[in-house]
PDB file of C-alpha atoms in Angstrom:
ATOM      1  CA  MET R   1     -45.055 143.030 258.412  1.00  0.00           C
ATOM      2  CA  GLU R   2     -46.202 146.783 256.233  1.00  0.00           C
ATOM      3  CA  TRP R   3     -43.243 147.317 254.145  1.00  0.00           C
ATOM      4  CA  LYS R   4     -42.783 151.368 254.284  1.00  0.00           C
ATOM      5  CA  ARG R   5     -40.155 153.964 252.202  1.00  0.00           C
ATOM      6  CA  GLY R   6     -37.064 154.898 254.161  1.00  0.00           C
ATOM      7  CA  GLN R   7     -37.352 151.686 255.997  1.00  0.00           C
ATOM      8  CA  VAL R   8     -34.139 150.532 257.775  1.00  0.00           C
ATOM      9  CA  VAL R   9     -33.671 146.836 256.521  1.00  0.00           C
ATOM     10  CA  ARG R  10     -30.638 143.854 256.833  1.00  0.00           C
ATOM     11  CA  SER R  11     -29.831 141.570 254.020  1.00  0.00           C
ATOM     12  CA  LYS R  12     -30.440 138.432 254.858  1.00  0.00           C
ATOM     13  CA  ALA R  13     -29.382 136.122 251.166  1.00  0.00           C
ATOM     14  CA  GLY R  14     -26.905 137.193 248.133  1.00  0.00           C
ATOM     15  CA  ARG R  15     -23.897 139.351 248.060  1.00  0.00           C
ATOM     16  CA  ASP R  16     -25.459 141.910 250.550  1.00  0.00           C
ATOM     17  CA  LYS R  17     -26.028 139.340 253.348  1.00  0.00           C
ATOM     18  CA  ASP R  18     -25.672 140.953 256.445  1.00  0.00           C
ATOM     19  CA  SER R  19     -25.643 144.385 255.414  1.00  0.00           C
ATOM     20  CA  PHE R  20     -27.887 147.436 255.974  1.00  0.00           C
ATOM     21  CA  LEU R  21     -29.905 148.524 253.378  1.00  0.00           C
ATOM     22  CA  ALA R  22     -32.666 150.925 253.277  1.00  0.00           C
ATOM     23  CA  ILE R  23     -36.260 150.596 251.354  1.00  0.00           C
ATOM     24  CA  VAL R  24     -36.948 153.306 248.381  1.00  0.00           C
ATOM     25  CA  ALA R  25     -40.140 151.948 246.675  1.00  0.00           C
ATOM     26  CA  VAL R  26     -41.275 148.374 246.829  1.00  0.00           C
ATOM     27  CA  GLU R  27     -43.679 146.526 244.495  1.00  0.00           C
ATOM     28  CA  PRO R  28     -44.778 143.483 246.541  1.00  0.00           C
ATOM     29  CA  PRO R  29     -43.603 140.687 245.992  1.00  0.00           C
ATOM     30  CA  CYS R  30     -39.868 142.552 245.505  1.00  0.00           C
ATOM     31  CA  ALA R  31     -38.672 145.856 247.494  1.00  0.00           C
ATOM     32  CA  LEU R  32     -36.175 148.212 245.222  1.00  0.00           C
ATOM     33  CA  VAL R  33     -33.614 148.497 248.434  1.00  0.00           C
ATOM     34  CA  CYS R  34     -30.183 151.099 248.400  1.00  0.00           C
ATOM     35  CA  ASP R  35     -27.161 151.629 250.546  1.00  0.00           C
ATOM     36  CA  GLY R  36     -26.434 155.095 248.578  1.00  0.00           C
ATOM     37  CA  LYS R  37     -22.857 152.875 247.974  1.00  0.00           C
ATOM     38  CA  HIS R  38     -22.501 149.726 245.706  1.00  0.00           C
ATOM     39  CA  ARG R  39     -26.197 150.512 245.200  1.00  0.00           C
ATOM     40  CA  PRO R  40     -26.692 154.057 244.427  1.00  0.00           C
ATOM     41  CA  LEU R  41     -30.390 156.043 244.273  1.00  0.00           C
ATOM     42  CA  GLU R  42     -30.017 155.572 240.513  1.00  0.00           C
ATOM     43  CA  ARG R  43     -29.609 151.714 240.487  1.00  0.00           C
ATOM     44  CA  PRO R  44     -31.894 150.199 243.220  1.00  0.00           C
ATOM     45  CA  LYS R  45     -31.867 146.631 243.855  1.00  0.00           C
ATOM     46  CA  ARG R  46     -34.924 144.560 243.455  1.00  0.00           C
ATOM     47  CA  LYS R  47     -34.778 142.240 246.397  1.00  0.00           C
ATOM     48  CA  LYS R  48     -37.283 139.649 247.191  1.00  0.00           C
ATOM     49  CA  LEU R  49     -38.605 140.882 250.289  1.00  0.00           C
ATOM     50  CA  LEU R  50     -38.595 137.286 252.263  1.00  0.00           C
ATOM     51  CA  HIS R  51     -34.606 137.704 251.519  1.00  0.00           C
ATOM     52  CA  LEU R  52     -35.086 140.940 254.036  1.00  0.00           C
ATOM     53  CA  ALA R  53     -35.132 141.415 257.803  1.00  0.00           C
ATOM     54  CA  PRO R  54     -37.088 144.836 258.361  1.00  0.00           C
ATOM     55  CA  THR R  55     -35.834 147.027 261.670  1.00  0.00           C
ATOM     56  CA  ALA R  56     -37.859 149.161 263.484  1.00  0.00           C
ATOM     57  CA  ALA R  57     -36.179 152.047 262.009  1.00  0.00           C
ATOM     58  CA  ILE R  58     -37.891 154.513 259.349  1.00  0.00           C
ATOM     59  CA  LEU R  59     -35.486 157.236 257.566  1.00  0.00           C
ATOM     60  CA  PRO R  60     -36.823 160.753 257.233  1.00  0.00           C
ATOM     61  CA  GLU R  61     -37.667 161.853 253.322  1.00  0.00           C
ATOM     62  CA  GLU R  62     -34.228 164.133 253.287  1.00  0.00           C
ATOM     63  CA  CYS R  63     -31.979 160.460 254.126  1.00  0.00           C
ATOM     64  CA  LEU R  64     -33.443 159.523 250.955  1.00  0.00           C
ATOM     65  CA  ALA R  65     -32.312 162.640 248.974  1.00  0.00           C
ATOM     66  CA  THR R  66     -28.960 161.781 248.099  1.00  0.00           C
ATOM     67  CA  ASN R  67     -26.609 159.116 248.261  1.00  0.00           C
ATOM     68  CA  ARG R  68     -24.536 160.607 250.956  1.00  0.00           C
ATOM     69  CA  LYS R  69     -27.010 161.634 253.195  1.00  0.00           C
ATOM     70  CA  LEU R  70     -28.363 157.334 252.603  1.00  0.00           C
ATOM     71  CA  ARG R  71     -25.093 156.427 253.881  1.00  0.00           C
ATOM     72  CA  ALA R  72     -24.279 158.495 256.440  1.00  0.00           C
ATOM     73  CA  ALA R  73     -27.743 157.240 258.220  1.00  0.00           C
ATOM     74  CA  LEU R  74     -26.983 153.968 257.648  1.00  0.00           C
ATOM     75  CA  GLY R  75     -23.631 154.756 258.820  1.00  0.00           C
ATOM     76  CA  GLU R  76     -25.237 154.585 262.143  1.00  0.00           C
ATOM     77  CA  PHE R  77     -26.460 151.109 261.716  1.00  0.00           C
ATOM     78  CA  ARG R  78     -22.873 149.791 260.338  1.00  0.00           C
ATOM     79  CA  ALA R  79     -21.296 150.820 263.641  1.00  0.00           C
ATOM     80  CA  THR R  80     -23.634 149.154 265.725  1.00  0.00           C
ATOM     81  CA  ARG R  81     -23.415 145.953 264.323  1.00  0.00           C
ATOM     82  CA  ILE R  82     -19.502 146.164 264.283  1.00  0.00           C
ATOM     83  CA  SER R  83     -19.426 147.193 267.447  1.00  0.00           C
ATOM     84  CA  GLY R  84     -22.055 144.990 268.354  1.00  0.00           C
ATOM     85  CA  ALA R  85     -20.099 141.930 266.739  1.00  0.00           C
ATOM     86  CA  ALA R  86     -17.124 143.232 268.294  1.00  0.00           C
ATOM     87  CA  GLN R  87     -18.299 142.478 272.204  1.00  0.00           C
ATOM     88  CA  GLY R  88     -19.817 139.198 271.761  1.00  0.00           C
ATOM     89  CA  LEU R  89     -16.059 137.729 270.021  1.00  0.00           C
ATOM     90  CA  ARG R  90     -15.113 139.273 273.564  1.00  0.00           C
ATOM     91  CA  ASP R  91     -17.761 137.671 275.452  1.00  0.00           C
ATOM     92  CA  VAL R  92     -16.734 134.209 273.881  1.00  0.00           C
ATOM     93  CA  SER R  93     -13.078 134.642 274.771  1.00  0.00           C
ATOM     94  CA  GLN R  94     -13.829 135.897 278.129  1.00  0.00           C
ATOM     95  CA  ASP R  95     -16.179 132.616 278.126  1.00  0.00           C
ATOM     96  CA  ALA R  96     -13.290 130.779 276.819  1.00  0.00           C
ATOM     97  CA  ALA R  97     -10.549 131.604 279.413  1.00  0.00           C
ATOM     98  CA  ALA R  98     -12.814 130.791 281.916  1.00  0.00           C
ATOM     99  CA  VAL R  99     -13.242 127.320 281.392  1.00  0.00           C
TER     100      VAL R  99
END
């Protein structure tokens, strides 16, 4: 897997586990990642590539210009994850009721 600037990744370990981040630079075996809120572009997090799960999405360069634009772009991924988790919870409760 080739890691690229602007690629959206999910954290697999650490305090930011399961959060979506954007890669701003790659320095194997690490990448510098930001989310625009807890980790602004001015203070990226150095994270091992082993602790990142890649997604197919790559943000355009203009989304990496400001923290506000980065938060907005990553917000779509957070909303998808939250709605997917809620959907999964509903399915489990429906299965339990059927038994």
